[in-house]
XYZ file of C-alpha atoms in Angstrom:
338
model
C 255.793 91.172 -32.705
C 252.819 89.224 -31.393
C 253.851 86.115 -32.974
C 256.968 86.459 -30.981
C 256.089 86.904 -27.449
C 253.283 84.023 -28.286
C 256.207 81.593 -28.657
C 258.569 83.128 -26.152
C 254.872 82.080 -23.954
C 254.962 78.735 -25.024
C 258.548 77.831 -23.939
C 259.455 76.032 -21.055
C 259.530 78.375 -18.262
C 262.616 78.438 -15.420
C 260.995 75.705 -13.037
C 259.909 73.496 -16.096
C 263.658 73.651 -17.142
C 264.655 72.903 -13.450
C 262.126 69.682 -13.776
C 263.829 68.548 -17.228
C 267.045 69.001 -16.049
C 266.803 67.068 -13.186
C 264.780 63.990 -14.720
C 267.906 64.051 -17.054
C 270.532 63.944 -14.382
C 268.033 60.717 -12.541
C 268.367 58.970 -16.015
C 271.662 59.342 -16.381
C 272.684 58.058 -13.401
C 270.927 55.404 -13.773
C 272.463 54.675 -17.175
C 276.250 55.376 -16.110
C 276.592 54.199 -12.422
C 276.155 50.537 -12.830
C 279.131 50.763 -15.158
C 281.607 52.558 -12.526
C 280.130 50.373 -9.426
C 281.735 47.407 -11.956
C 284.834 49.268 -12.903
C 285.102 50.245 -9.175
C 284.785 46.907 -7.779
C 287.393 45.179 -10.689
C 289.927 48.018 -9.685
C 289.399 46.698 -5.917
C 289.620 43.113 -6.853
C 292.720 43.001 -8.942
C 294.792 46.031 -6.399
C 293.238 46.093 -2.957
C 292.083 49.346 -1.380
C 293.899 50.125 1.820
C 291.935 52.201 4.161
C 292.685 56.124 3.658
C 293.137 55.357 -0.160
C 291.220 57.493 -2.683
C 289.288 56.394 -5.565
C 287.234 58.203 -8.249
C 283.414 57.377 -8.650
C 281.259 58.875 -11.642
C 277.664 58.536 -11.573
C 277.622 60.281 -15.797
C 276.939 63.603 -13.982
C 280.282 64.723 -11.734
C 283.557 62.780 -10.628
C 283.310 61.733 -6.641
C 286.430 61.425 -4.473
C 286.135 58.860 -2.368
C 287.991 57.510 0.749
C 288.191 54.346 1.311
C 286.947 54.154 5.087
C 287.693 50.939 6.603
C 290.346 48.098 6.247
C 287.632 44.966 6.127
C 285.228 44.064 2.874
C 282.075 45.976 4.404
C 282.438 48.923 2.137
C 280.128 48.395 -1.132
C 283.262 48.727 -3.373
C 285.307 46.354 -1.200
C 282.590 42.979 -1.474
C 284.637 39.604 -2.585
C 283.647 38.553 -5.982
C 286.326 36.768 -8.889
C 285.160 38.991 -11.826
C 287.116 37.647 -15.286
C 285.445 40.838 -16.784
C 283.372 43.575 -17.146
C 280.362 41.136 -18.913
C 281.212 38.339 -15.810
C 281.336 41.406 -13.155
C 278.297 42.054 -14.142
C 276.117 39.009 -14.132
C 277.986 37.763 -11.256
C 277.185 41.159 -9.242
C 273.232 40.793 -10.121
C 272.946 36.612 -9.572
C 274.905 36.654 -5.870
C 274.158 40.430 -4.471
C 270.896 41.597 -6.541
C 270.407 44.300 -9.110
C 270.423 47.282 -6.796
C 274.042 46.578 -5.929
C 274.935 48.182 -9.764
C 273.859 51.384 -7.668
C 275.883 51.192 -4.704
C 277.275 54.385 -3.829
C 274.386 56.793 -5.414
C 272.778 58.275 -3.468
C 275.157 60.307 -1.475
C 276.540 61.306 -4.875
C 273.316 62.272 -5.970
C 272.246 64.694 -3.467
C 275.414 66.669 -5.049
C 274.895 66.065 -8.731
C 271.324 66.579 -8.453
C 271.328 70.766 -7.734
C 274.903 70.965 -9.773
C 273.387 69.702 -12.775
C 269.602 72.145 -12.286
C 272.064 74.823 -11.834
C 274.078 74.139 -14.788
C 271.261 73.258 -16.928
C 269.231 76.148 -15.936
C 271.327 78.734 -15.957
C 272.476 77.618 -19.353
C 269.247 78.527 -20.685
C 268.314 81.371 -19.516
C 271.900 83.442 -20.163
C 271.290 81.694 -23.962
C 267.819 83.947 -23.591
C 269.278 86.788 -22.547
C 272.028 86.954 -24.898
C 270.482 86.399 -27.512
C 268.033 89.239 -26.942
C 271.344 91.071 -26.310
C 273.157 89.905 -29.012
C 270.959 88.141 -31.748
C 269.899 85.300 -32.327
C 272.359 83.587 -34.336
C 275.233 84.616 -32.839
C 278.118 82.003 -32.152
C 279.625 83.073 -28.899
C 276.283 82.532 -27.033
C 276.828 78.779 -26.199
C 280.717 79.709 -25.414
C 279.657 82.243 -23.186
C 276.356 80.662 -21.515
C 278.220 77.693 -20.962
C 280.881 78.885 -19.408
C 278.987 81.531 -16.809
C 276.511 78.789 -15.825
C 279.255 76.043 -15.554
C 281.383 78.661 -13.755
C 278.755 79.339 -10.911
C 277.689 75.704 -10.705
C 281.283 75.114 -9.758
C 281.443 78.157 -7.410
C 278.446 76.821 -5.201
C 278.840 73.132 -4.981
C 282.819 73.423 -4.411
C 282.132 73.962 -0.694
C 279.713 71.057 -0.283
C 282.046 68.641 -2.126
C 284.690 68.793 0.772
C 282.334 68.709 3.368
C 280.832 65.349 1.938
C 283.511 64.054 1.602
C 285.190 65.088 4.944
C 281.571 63.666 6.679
C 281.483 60.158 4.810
C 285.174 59.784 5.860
C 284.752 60.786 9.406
C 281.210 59.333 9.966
C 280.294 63.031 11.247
C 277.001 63.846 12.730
C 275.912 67.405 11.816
C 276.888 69.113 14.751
C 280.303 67.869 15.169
C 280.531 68.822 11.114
C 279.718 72.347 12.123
C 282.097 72.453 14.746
C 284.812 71.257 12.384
C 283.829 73.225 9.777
C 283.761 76.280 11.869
C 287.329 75.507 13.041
C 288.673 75.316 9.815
C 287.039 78.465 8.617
C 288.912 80.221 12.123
C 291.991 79.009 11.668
C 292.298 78.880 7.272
C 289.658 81.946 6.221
C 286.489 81.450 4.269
C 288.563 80.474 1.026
C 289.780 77.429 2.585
C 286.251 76.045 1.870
C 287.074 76.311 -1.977
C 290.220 74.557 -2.229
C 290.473 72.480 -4.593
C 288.481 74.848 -6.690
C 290.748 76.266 -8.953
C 291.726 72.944 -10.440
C 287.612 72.012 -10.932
C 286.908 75.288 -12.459
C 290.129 74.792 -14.842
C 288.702 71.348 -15.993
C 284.786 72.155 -16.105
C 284.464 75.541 -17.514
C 286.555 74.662 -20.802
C 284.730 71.668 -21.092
C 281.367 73.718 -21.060
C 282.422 75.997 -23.222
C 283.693 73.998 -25.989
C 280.951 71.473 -25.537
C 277.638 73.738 -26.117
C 279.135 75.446 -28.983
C 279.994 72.527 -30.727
C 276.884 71.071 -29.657
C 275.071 74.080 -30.515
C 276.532 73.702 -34.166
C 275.614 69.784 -34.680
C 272.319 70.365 -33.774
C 271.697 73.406 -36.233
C 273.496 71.245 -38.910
C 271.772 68.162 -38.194
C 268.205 70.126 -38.302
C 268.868 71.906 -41.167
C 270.099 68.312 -43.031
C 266.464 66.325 -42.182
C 264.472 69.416 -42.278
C 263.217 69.756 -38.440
C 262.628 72.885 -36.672
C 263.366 71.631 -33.209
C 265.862 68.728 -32.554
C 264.989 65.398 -32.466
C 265.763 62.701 -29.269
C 267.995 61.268 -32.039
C 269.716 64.558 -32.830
C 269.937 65.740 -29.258
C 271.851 62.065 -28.396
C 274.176 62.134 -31.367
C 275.415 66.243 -31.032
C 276.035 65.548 -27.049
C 277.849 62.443 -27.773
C 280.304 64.062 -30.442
C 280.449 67.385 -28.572
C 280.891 65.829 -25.358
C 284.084 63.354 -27.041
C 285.575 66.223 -28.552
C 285.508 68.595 -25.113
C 286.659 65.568 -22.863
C 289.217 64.991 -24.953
C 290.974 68.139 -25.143
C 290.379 68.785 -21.217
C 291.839 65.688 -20.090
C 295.200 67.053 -18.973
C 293.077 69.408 -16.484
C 290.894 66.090 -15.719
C 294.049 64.112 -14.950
C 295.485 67.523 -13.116
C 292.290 67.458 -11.025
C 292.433 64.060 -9.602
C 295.656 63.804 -8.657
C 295.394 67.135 -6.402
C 292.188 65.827 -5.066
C 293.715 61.855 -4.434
C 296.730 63.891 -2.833
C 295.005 66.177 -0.905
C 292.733 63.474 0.888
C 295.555 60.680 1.422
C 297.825 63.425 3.134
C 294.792 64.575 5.468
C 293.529 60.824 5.797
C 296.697 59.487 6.370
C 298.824 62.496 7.660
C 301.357 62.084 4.801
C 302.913 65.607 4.345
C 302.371 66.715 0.933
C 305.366 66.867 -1.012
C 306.049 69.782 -3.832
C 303.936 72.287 -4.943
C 300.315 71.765 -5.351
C 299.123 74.248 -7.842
C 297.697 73.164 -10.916
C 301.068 74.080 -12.877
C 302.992 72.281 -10.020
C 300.993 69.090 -10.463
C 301.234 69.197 -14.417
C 305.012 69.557 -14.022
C 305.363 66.980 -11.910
C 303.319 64.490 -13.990
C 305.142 65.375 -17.204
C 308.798 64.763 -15.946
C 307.448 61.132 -14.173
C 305.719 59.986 -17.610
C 306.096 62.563 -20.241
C 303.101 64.696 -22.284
C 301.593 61.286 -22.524
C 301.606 61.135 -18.423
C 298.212 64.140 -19.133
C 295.956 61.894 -21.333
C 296.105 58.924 -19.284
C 293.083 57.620 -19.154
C 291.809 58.555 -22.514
C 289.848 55.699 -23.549
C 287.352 55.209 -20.454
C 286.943 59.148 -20.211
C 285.594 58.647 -23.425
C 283.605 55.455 -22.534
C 282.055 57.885 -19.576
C 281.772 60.720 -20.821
C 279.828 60.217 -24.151
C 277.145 58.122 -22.982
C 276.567 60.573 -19.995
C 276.598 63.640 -22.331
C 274.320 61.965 -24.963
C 271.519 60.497 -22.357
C 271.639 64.207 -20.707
C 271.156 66.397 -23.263
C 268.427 64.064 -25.093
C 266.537 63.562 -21.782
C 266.925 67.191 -21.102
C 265.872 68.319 -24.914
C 262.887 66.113 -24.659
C 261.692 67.633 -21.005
C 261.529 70.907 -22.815
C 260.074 70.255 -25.919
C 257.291 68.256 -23.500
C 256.595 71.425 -21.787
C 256.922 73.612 -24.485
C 254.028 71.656 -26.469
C 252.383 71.257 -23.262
C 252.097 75.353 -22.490
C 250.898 75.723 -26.250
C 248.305 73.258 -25.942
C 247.578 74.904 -22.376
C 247.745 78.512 -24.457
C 245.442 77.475 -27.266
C 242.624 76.646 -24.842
C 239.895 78.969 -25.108
């Protein structure tokens, strides 16, 4: 019994998790942005953005709606450049504008991945802890169930902030007239109206979670058990997010796909005042894309999901493993100490 509370005392505690997770989510970002800023800007190049448009930007951590604000080439996504390519895009971008123009566009997306991501992490831990002093230790509907709750309340809190970010880089709002027009829209649509868009989030993210830390859960025991290793390596870590994180995008694309088209529709008909045509549940949206292009009309798209969401799932988790087993060898170290 004492040998057990001495290594429950030498794992990472809550704020050392916090710490991991969010060096992981800085890293990641990083990693993935400069790769969207190109996509981004070759999207703008070869099909104009007209202002009011919507686009999607990913910095690895959470999909961005953005509106396009302004008709001239200001905007960061809008500069002129002839890109034949993602390679030319690339050293073109860094020769004429400078490295730090691979990161337009990240900070204001950062200040909502940042907490979304320590949330998610976070929480992800410590419901694994207390289930599996609930349940035992090797039982397989922890990560399901640990994934899901944190994912589910990471969702819950930042759903709110999402529209207003987006409603206050559209607008150019200062804070006060923000809380005057969020205050209006709470009077006239209720408290809920805050969350819209929230079902459709929740319907794509919590799945995802789920099936993505139990499968990554299961690589990771496998791949320990194979080379011997008590704790996973950086290599181990990188190789079960990648896999886990393929598998779960895949099979939650129709929800991804679902997703953007209610948020692209909901912000051109507000932007633009185009009245929104048909239903816009989730189910209404689905229907709608199947009879335009068929079953096939759900996994557009496939390929650069993939390309995003594998990298950004392997850099996290690694980054985020490694945090923790720093602090965990750090506190025994620190415990050791006479």
């Amino acid at each position: 019994m004492a040998e057990m509370s001495d290594s429950n005392f030498d794992k990472s505690t809550i704020i050392q998790q916090a710490i991991a997770s969010c060096c992981g989510a800085i890293i990641t970002s990083l990693f993935v942005t400069p790769f969207d800023v190109i996509k981004t800007r070759l999207q703008a190049q070869s099909n104009p953005f007209p202002k009011g448009k919507c686009f999607l930007y990913s910095n690895g951590l959470m999909d961005h709606i953005c509106v396009c604000e302004n008709g001239d080439s200001k905007a960061w996504y809008k500069k002129n450049g002839h890109f034949k390519g993602t390679l030319d895009a690339f050293v073109k971008i860094i020769r004429i504008e400078g490295i730090k123009s691979l990161w337009s566009g990240l900070p204001p997306t950062l200040i909502m991945a940042l907490p979304t991501t320590v949330i998610y992490f976070t929480c992800y831990d410590q419901l694994s802890e207390a289930l599996k002093s609930r349940l035992g230790k090797d039982e397989e509907r922890i990560p399901v169930l640990a994934g899901s709750l944190s994912r589910f309340g990471s969702v819950t809190v930042v759903s709110p902030l999402e529209l207003i970010r987006t409603r206050m880089q559209y607008r150019k709002l200062s804070y006060k007239q923000l809380y005057v027009c969020v205050s209006s829209k709470v009077a006239t649509d209720g408290w809920f109206s805050l969350w819209r868009g929230w079902s459709s989030t929740v319907l794509r993210d919590v799945p995802f979670s789920a099936m993505y830390w139990y499968n990554y859960e299961r690589f990771k025991k496998m791949m320990c058990k194979e080379v011997g290793a008590h704790e996973p390596t950086f290599f181990i870590a990188f190789t079960s997010g990648a896999a886990s994180g393929s598998i779960a995008a895949v099979i939650t694309l129709p929800f991804d796909v679902v997703k953007t088209h209610r948020q692209t529709e909901l912000w051109e008909s507000e932007t633009l005042k185009i009245p929104q045509r048909g239903g816009t549940s989730t189910w209404a949206v689905m229907r709608k894309i199947v009879a335009k292009n068929g079953i096939t009309g759900l996994f557009a798209g496939v390929i650069p999901r993939l390309f995003k969401v594998a990298p950004a799932c392997a850099i996290m988790i690694s980054t985020y493993e490694y945090g923790k087993s720093f602090f965990s060898h750090l506190n025994e170290k620190t415990n050791q100490r006479p």
